[in-house]
Amino acid sequence: MKNELRLKFFPISFFSVILGLTGFTIALQKLEPMMEFPKFSNFSLYFTNFIFIVLTLVYFAKLIFYRSEVLSEFNHPIKLSFFPAFSISFLLFSVAYMPISMPISKILWIIGVILHLILTVMIIKIWIHHSKFEMKHMNPAWFIPAVGNIIVPVAGVAHSYHEISWFFFSIGLLFWIILLTIFFNRIIFHHPLPEKLLPTLFILIAPPAVGFISIVKLTGELNDFSKILYYFALFLVIIILAQIEMFMKIKYYLSWWAYTFPVSAITIASILMFHETKIPFFKFTSLSLFVLLVILLIVLFYRTIIAIIKKEICIEED
């Protein structure tokens, strides 16, 4: 009975683990040739595939046996935003598989694009028509649907889908600006974020970091606009790190995994910046961020396993 209840409360936010692991894998793929690291990225990719399959099967079981709970999550003002983590996983896998198999990468990209477009339209429709959402519900997790659209060009350009890539990039970029404005209004003039959601502040880094990578792919060059996106992302890293003492005091929640993908994104963006400029600062920055990412993953795996053993997650929440 207890195991059945844990399935009932298995959260969609668990897929944020996949975003962090695929981000780490892609960062490792970029660093291996640059730093002559041992070839470890393939193992990381296949391990992430395994975790993704397990999570998908478990959540599919929840959909079958506890459909009402899934619908409840989909209509929740905060949990709703984590559903696109599933479609984003396919988009990130498509990027990670590019050095291994372009046909597999293309299939994953097409699946990710279709799923993410459907989820984006459905979520925006809910935002427009839902009458129970309040300003206090707005948090950086709301950026997840927008970030997914910005990721599309990273593999899309390589598969020669330039116009589709521009379509999704435009959606993601403009919704990021809209949501960023709303978020700063919420954080400055309304109640502060609850402790459980504080880790999601890291998500602020992801849209400009991924946007930088995408615009370089789309235009084929490092231009002024791409630099604006990268340096704004770097500034957000500084803002976040300036509050490190606050983050270190936060009790463990599954939302801690929100730390990983944004750090992966700015790491990959810094690697690309180094390749484009050859300035040593960016090599140092990318290596420093990668070390931070590795430390975060070690801590998160440990704390998540402990939380699973102690049955502190997959429990009823507000």
CSV table of C-alpha atoms in Angstrom, one decimal:
chain,number,residue,atom,x,y,z
A,1,MET,CA,0.0,0.0,0.0
A,2,LYS,CA,2.8,2.4,0.9
A,3,ASN,CA,4.5,1.7,-2.5
A,4,GLU,CA,1.2,2.4,-4.2
A,5,LEU,CA,0.9,5.8,-2.4
A,6,ARG,CA,4.5,6.7,-3.4
A,7,LEU,CA,3.6,6.0,-7.0
A,8,LYS,CA,0.5,8.2,-6.6
A,9,PHE,CA,2.7,11.1,-5.5
A,10,PHE,CA,5.6,10.5,-7.9
A,11,PRO,CA,6.2,14.1,-9.1
A,12,ILE,CA,6.6,15.2,-12.7
A,13,SER,CA,9.5,17.4,-11.5
A,14,PHE,CA,11.6,14.2,-11.3
A,15,PHE,CA,12.3,14.8,-15.0
A,16,SER,CA,14.5,17.8,-14.0
A,17,VAL,CA,17.0,15.1,-13.1
A,18,ILE,CA,17.3,14.3,-16.8
A,19,LEU,CA,17.9,17.9,-17.8
A,20,GLY,CA,20.8,18.1,-15.4
A,21,LEU,CA,22.3,14.8,-16.5
A,22,THR,CA,22.0,15.4,-20.2
A,23,GLY,CA,23.4,18.9,-19.7
A,24,PHE,CA,26.4,17.4,-17.9
A,25,THR,CA,26.8,14.9,-20.7
A,26,ILE,CA,26.8,17.6,-23.4
A,27,ALA,CA,29.3,19.7,-21.4
A,28,LEU,CA,31.5,16.7,-21.0
A,29,GLN,CA,31.4,16.0,-24.8
A,30,LYS,CA,32.6,19.5,-25.4
A,31,LEU,CA,35.3,19.4,-22.8
A,32,GLU,CA,36.8,16.0,-23.7
A,33,PRO,CA,38.6,17.1,-26.9
A,34,MET,CA,39.4,20.6,-25.6
A,35,MET,CA,41.1,19.2,-22.4
A,36,GLU,CA,42.0,15.8,-23.6
A,37,PHE,CA,39.8,14.2,-21.0
A,38,PRO,CA,39.2,10.4,-21.0
A,39,LYS,CA,36.2,9.4,-23.1
A,40,PHE,CA,33.5,9.2,-20.4
A,41,SER,CA,30.6,11.0,-22.1
A,42,ASN,CA,29.2,7.9,-23.8
A,43,PHE,CA,28.8,6.2,-20.5
A,44,SER,CA,27.2,9.3,-19.0
A,45,LEU,CA,24.8,9.4,-22.0
A,46,TYR,CA,23.7,5.8,-21.7
A,47,PHE,CA,23.3,6.1,-18.0
A,48,THR,CA,21.1,9.1,-18.5
A,49,ASN,CA,19.1,7.1,-21.1
A,50,PHE,CA,18.5,4.4,-18.5
A,51,ILE,CA,17.4,6.9,-15.8
A,52,PHE,CA,15.1,8.5,-18.4
A,53,ILE,CA,13.5,5.2,-19.3
A,54,VAL,CA,12.9,4.3,-15.7
A,55,LEU,CA,11.3,7.6,-14.9
A,56,THR,CA,9.2,7.5,-18.0
A,57,LEU,CA,7.9,4.0,-17.1
A,58,VAL,CA,7.1,5.0,-13.5
A,59,TYR,CA,5.3,8.1,-14.6
A,60,PHE,CA,3.4,6.2,-17.2
A,61,ALA,CA,2.3,3.7,-14.5
A,62,LYS,CA,1.1,6.7,-12.5
A,63,LEU,CA,-0.9,7.9,-15.5
A,64,ILE,CA,-2.6,4.5,-15.8
A,65,PHE,CA,-3.4,4.0,-12.1
A,66,TYR,CA,-3.7,7.6,-10.8
A,67,ARG,CA,-4.9,9.5,-13.8
A,68,SER,CA,-6.6,12.1,-11.6
A,69,GLU,CA,-3.3,12.9,-9.8
A,70,VAL,CA,-1.6,13.5,-13.1
A,71,LEU,CA,-4.5,15.8,-14.2
A,72,SER,CA,-4.2,17.6,-10.8
A,73,GLU,CA,-0.5,18.2,-11.5
A,74,PHE,CA,-1.2,19.4,-15.0
A,75,ASN,CA,-3.6,22.0,-13.5
A,76,HIS,CA,-1.3,23.0,-10.7
A,77,PRO,CA,0.1,26.6,-11.1
A,78,ILE,CA,3.6,25.4,-10.3
A,79,LYS,CA,3.8,21.7,-11.1
A,80,LEU,CA,2.4,22.4,-14.6
A,81,SER,CA,5.6,24.0,-15.7
A,82,PHE,CA,7.6,20.8,-15.2
A,83,PHE,CA,5.8,18.8,-17.8
A,84,PRO,CA,7.9,20.3,-20.7
A,85,ALA,CA,10.9,18.8,-18.9
A,86,PHE,CA,9.8,15.5,-20.6
A,87,SER,CA,9.9,17.0,-24.1
A,88,ILE,CA,13.0,19.0,-23.4
A,89,SER,CA,14.7,15.7,-22.5
A,90,PHE,CA,14.2,14.5,-26.1
A,91,LEU,CA,15.7,17.8,-27.4
A,92,LEU,CA,18.7,17.5,-25.2
A,93,PHE,CA,19.2,13.8,-26.1
A,94,SER,CA,19.1,14.8,-29.8
A,95,VAL,CA,22.0,17.2,-29.1
A,96,ALA,CA,23.9,14.5,-27.0
A,97,TYR,CA,23.5,11.9,-29.8
A,98,MET,CA,24.8,14.1,-32.6
A,99,PRO,CA,28.5,13.0,-32.2
A,100,ILE,CA,27.3,9.4,-32.0
A,101,SER,CA,24.5,9.0,-34.6
A,102,MET,CA,22.9,11.8,-36.6
A,103,PRO,CA,19.9,9.6,-37.6
A,104,ILE,CA,19.1,8.8,-34.0
A,105,SER,CA,19.6,12.5,-33.1
A,106,LYS,CA,17.2,13.5,-35.9
A,107,ILE,CA,14.5,11.1,-34.7
A,108,LEU,CA,14.8,12.4,-31.1
A,109,TRP,CA,14.7,16.0,-32.3
A,110,ILE,CA,11.5,15.5,-34.2
A,111,ILE,CA,9.8,13.8,-31.3
A,112,GLY,CA,11.0,16.5,-28.9
A,113,VAL,CA,9.9,19.3,-31.3
A,114,ILE,CA,6.4,17.8,-31.7
A,115,LEU,CA,5.9,17.1,-28.0
A,116,HIS,CA,7.2,20.5,-26.9
A,117,LEU,CA,5.0,22.4,-29.4
A,118,ILE,CA,2.0,20.6,-28.1
A,119,LEU,CA,2.9,21.2,-24.4
A,120,THR,CA,3.8,24.9,-25.1
A,121,VAL,CA,0.4,25.6,-26.7
A,122,MET,CA,-1.5,23.7,-23.9
A,123,ILE,CA,0.4,25.5,-21.1
A,124,ILE,CA,-0.1,29.0,-22.6
A,125,LYS,CA,-3.8,28.1,-23.1
A,126,ILE,CA,-4.0,27.2,-19.4
A,127,TRP,CA,-2.2,30.4,-18.4
A,128,ILE,CA,-4.7,32.5,-20.4
A,129,HIS,CA,-7.9,30.8,-19.2
A,130,HIS,CA,-7.0,29.6,-15.7
A,131,SER,CA,-8.8,31.7,-13.1
A,132,LYS,CA,-7.0,30.4,-10.0
A,133,PHE,CA,-3.4,31.5,-10.7
A,134,GLU,CA,-2.1,34.3,-8.6
A,135,MET,CA,1.2,36.4,-8.6
A,136,LYS,CA,2.5,34.3,-5.7
A,137,HIS,CA,2.5,31.2,-8.0
A,138,MET,CA,4.9,32.8,-10.5
A,139,ASN,CA,8.4,31.4,-10.1
A,140,PRO,CA,11.4,30.6,-12.3
A,141,ALA,CA,10.0,27.1,-13.1
A,142,TRP,CA,7.6,29.0,-15.4
A,143,PHE,CA,10.6,29.6,-17.7
A,144,ILE,CA,10.9,25.9,-18.5
A,145,PRO,CA,8.5,25.9,-21.4
A,146,ALA,CA,10.3,28.9,-22.9
A,147,VAL,CA,13.7,27.4,-22.5
A,148,GLY,CA,12.6,24.3,-24.4
A,149,ASN,CA,11.8,26.4,-27.5
A,150,ILE,CA,15.2,28.1,-27.4
A,151,ILE,CA,16.9,24.7,-27.3
A,152,VAL,CA,15.4,23.6,-30.6
A,153,PRO,CA,18.0,25.3,-32.9
A,154,VAL,CA,21.0,23.6,-31.2
A,155,ALA,CA,20.3,20.3,-33.1
A,156,GLY,CA,17.8,21.7,-35.5
A,157,VAL,CA,20.4,23.7,-37.5
A,158,ALA,CA,22.6,20.6,-37.8
A,159,HIS,CA,19.6,18.7,-39.2
A,160,SER,CA,19.0,21.5,-41.8
A,161,TYR,CA,15.7,22.7,-40.2
A,162,HIS,CA,16.7,26.4,-40.2
A,163,GLU,CA,13.2,28.0,-40.5
A,164,ILE,CA,11.6,25.6,-37.9
A,165,SER,CA,14.6,26.5,-35.6
A,166,TRP,CA,14.0,30.2,-36.1
A,167,PHE,CA,10.2,29.7,-35.4
A,168,PHE,CA,10.9,28.0,-32.0
A,169,PHE,CA,13.7,30.3,-31.1
A,170,SER,CA,11.5,33.3,-31.7
A,171,ILE,CA,8.8,31.9,-29.4
A,172,GLY,CA,11.2,31.0,-26.6
A,173,LEU,CA,13.1,34.3,-26.7
A,174,LEU,CA,10.1,36.6,-26.6
A,175,PHE,CA,8.3,34.5,-24.0
A,176,TRP,CA,11.5,34.6,-21.9
A,177,ILE,CA,11.5,38.4,-22.0
A,178,ILE,CA,7.8,38.5,-21.1
A,179,LEU,CA,8.2,36.0,-18.2
A,180,LEU,CA,11.4,37.7,-17.0
A,181,THR,CA,9.5,41.0,-16.6
A,182,ILE,CA,6.6,39.3,-14.7
A,183,PHE,CA,9.1,37.4,-12.5
A,184,PHE,CA,11.0,40.6,-11.4
A,185,ASN,CA,7.7,42.3,-10.7
A,186,ARG,CA,6.7,39.3,-8.5
A,187,ILE,CA,10.0,39.0,-6.7
A,188,ILE,CA,10.4,42.8,-6.0
A,189,PHE,CA,6.9,43.9,-5.2
A,190,HIS,CA,5.3,40.7,-3.8
A,191,HIS,CA,6.0,38.0,-1.3
A,192,PRO,CA,9.5,36.3,-1.5
A,193,LEU,CA,9.8,32.8,-2.9
A,194,PRO,CA,9.1,30.0,-0.4
A,195,GLU,CA,12.2,28.0,0.6
A,196,LYS,CA,11.2,25.0,-1.5
A,197,LEU,CA,11.3,27.1,-4.7
A,198,LEU,CA,14.5,29.1,-4.0
A,199,PRO,CA,16.7,26.6,-6.0
A,200,THR,CA,14.6,27.4,-9.1
A,201,LEU,CA,16.3,30.8,-9.1
A,202,PHE,CA,19.1,29.1,-11.0
A,203,ILE,CA,16.7,28.5,-13.9
A,204,LEU,CA,17.1,32.3,-14.6
A,205,ILE,CA,20.5,31.5,-16.0
A,206,ALA,CA,19.3,29.0,-18.6
A,207,PRO,CA,17.3,31.0,-21.2
A,208,PRO,CA,20.1,33.6,-22.0
A,209,ALA,CA,22.8,30.9,-21.9
A,210,VAL,CA,20.9,28.5,-24.2
A,211,GLY,CA,19.8,31.5,-26.3
A,212,PHE,CA,23.5,32.4,-26.8
A,213,ILE,CA,24.3,28.9,-28.1
A,214,SER,CA,21.2,28.8,-30.4
A,215,ILE,CA,21.8,32.2,-32.0
A,216,VAL,CA,25.4,31.3,-32.7
A,217,LYS,CA,24.2,28.1,-34.4
A,218,LEU,CA,21.5,30.0,-36.3
A,219,THR,CA,23.7,32.8,-37.6
A,220,GLY,CA,27.0,30.9,-37.8
A,221,GLU,CA,28.9,33.6,-36.0
A,222,LEU,CA,29.5,35.4,-32.8
A,223,ASN,CA,27.7,38.7,-33.1
A,224,ASP,CA,26.7,41.6,-30.8
A,225,PHE,CA,23.3,40.1,-29.9
A,226,SER,CA,24.8,36.8,-29.0
A,227,LYS,CA,27.3,38.5,-26.8
A,228,ILE,CA,24.5,40.4,-25.0
A,229,LEU,CA,22.8,37.0,-24.2
A,230,TYR,CA,26.0,35.4,-23.0
A,231,TYR,CA,27.1,38.3,-20.7
A,232,PHE,CA,23.7,38.6,-19.3
A,233,ALA,CA,23.7,34.9,-18.4
A,234,LEU,CA,27.2,35.4,-16.9
A,235,PHE,CA,25.9,38.3,-14.8
A,236,LEU,CA,23.0,36.2,-13.5
A,237,VAL,CA,25.6,33.6,-12.4
A,238,ILE,CA,27.3,36.3,-10.4
A,239,ILE,CA,24.0,37.4,-8.9
A,240,ILE,CA,23.2,33.8,-7.9
A,241,LEU,CA,26.7,33.1,-6.5
A,242,ALA,CA,26.4,36.2,-4.4
A,243,GLN,CA,23.6,34.5,-2.6
A,244,ILE,CA,25.4,31.2,-2.1
A,245,GLU,CA,25.1,31.4,1.7
A,246,MET,CA,21.3,31.4,1.4
A,247,PHE,CA,21.3,28.4,-0.9
A,248,MET,CA,23.5,26.4,1.4
A,249,LYS,CA,21.0,26.8,4.2
A,250,ILE,CA,18.1,25.4,2.2
A,251,LYS,CA,16.7,22.0,3.3
A,252,TYR,CA,16.9,19.3,0.6
A,253,TYR,CA,14.0,19.2,-1.9
A,254,LEU,CA,13.8,17.6,-5.3
A,255,SER,CA,13.9,21.2,-6.6
A,256,TRP,CA,17.6,21.2,-5.8
A,257,TRP,CA,18.0,19.5,-9.3
A,258,ALA,CA,17.1,22.9,-10.7
A,259,TYR,CA,20.8,23.8,-10.0
A,260,THR,CA,22.2,21.5,-12.6
A,261,PHE,CA,20.9,22.3,-16.0
A,262,PRO,CA,21.4,26.0,-15.8
A,263,VAL,CA,25.0,25.4,-14.7
A,264,SER,CA,25.4,23.0,-17.6
A,265,ALA,CA,24.0,25.6,-20.0
A,266,ILE,CA,26.4,28.4,-19.0
A,267,THR,CA,29.3,25.9,-19.0
A,268,ILE,CA,28.6,24.9,-22.6
A,269,ALA,CA,28.0,28.5,-23.5
A,270,SER,CA,31.4,29.4,-22.0
A,271,ILE,CA,33.1,26.6,-24.0
A,272,LEU,CA,31.5,27.9,-27.2
A,273,MET,CA,32.6,31.4,-26.2
A,274,PHE,CA,36.2,30.2,-25.9
A,275,HIS,CA,36.1,28.4,-29.2
A,276,GLU,CA,34.8,31.6,-30.9
A,277,THR,CA,37.2,34.0,-29.2
A,278,LYS,CA,40.2,31.9,-28.1
A,279,ILE,CA,40.3,34.2,-25.0
A,280,PRO,CA,41.8,32.1,-22.0
A,281,PHE,CA,39.3,33.7,-19.6
A,282,PHE,CA,36.4,31.7,-21.1
A,283,LYS,CA,38.4,28.5,-20.9
A,284,PHE,CA,39.0,29.1,-17.2
A,285,THR,CA,35.4,30.1,-16.7
A,286,SER,CA,34.1,26.9,-18.4
A,287,LEU,CA,36.4,24.7,-16.4
A,288,SER,CA,35.5,26.4,-13.1
A,289,LEU,CA,31.8,26.0,-13.9
A,290,PHE,CA,32.3,22.4,-14.9
A,291,VAL,CA,33.9,21.6,-11.6
A,292,LEU,CA,31.0,23.3,-9.8
A,293,LEU,CA,28.6,21.1,-11.9
A,294,VAL,CA,30.4,17.9,-11.0
A,295,ILE,CA,30.3,18.8,-7.3
A,296,LEU,CA,26.6,19.6,-7.5
A,297,LEU,CA,25.9,16.3,-9.2
A,298,ILE,CA,27.8,14.3,-6.6
A,299,VAL,CA,25.9,16.1,-3.7
A,300,LEU,CA,22.6,15.8,-5.5
A,301,PHE,CA,22.9,12.1,-6.2
A,302,TYR,CA,23.9,11.5,-2.6
A,303,ARG,CA,21.1,13.6,-1.1
A,304,THR,CA,18.4,12.2,-3.5
A,305,ILE,CA,19.3,8.6,-2.8
A,306,ILE,CA,19.2,9.3,1.0
A,307,ALA,CA,15.8,11.0,0.5
A,308,ILE,CA,14.5,8.0,-1.4
A,309,ILE,CA,15.7,5.6,1.3
A,310,LYS,CA,14.1,7.8,4.0
A,311,LYS,CA,10.9,8.2,1.9
A,312,GLU,CA,11.1,12.0,2.0
A,313,ILE,CA,10.1,12.3,-1.6
A,314,CYS,CA,7.1,11.0,-3.6
A,315,ILE,CA,4.9,12.1,-0.7
A,316,GLU,CA,1.8,14.2,-0.7
A,317,GLU,CA,2.5,17.9,-1.3
A,318,ASP,CA,0.6,21.2,-1.5
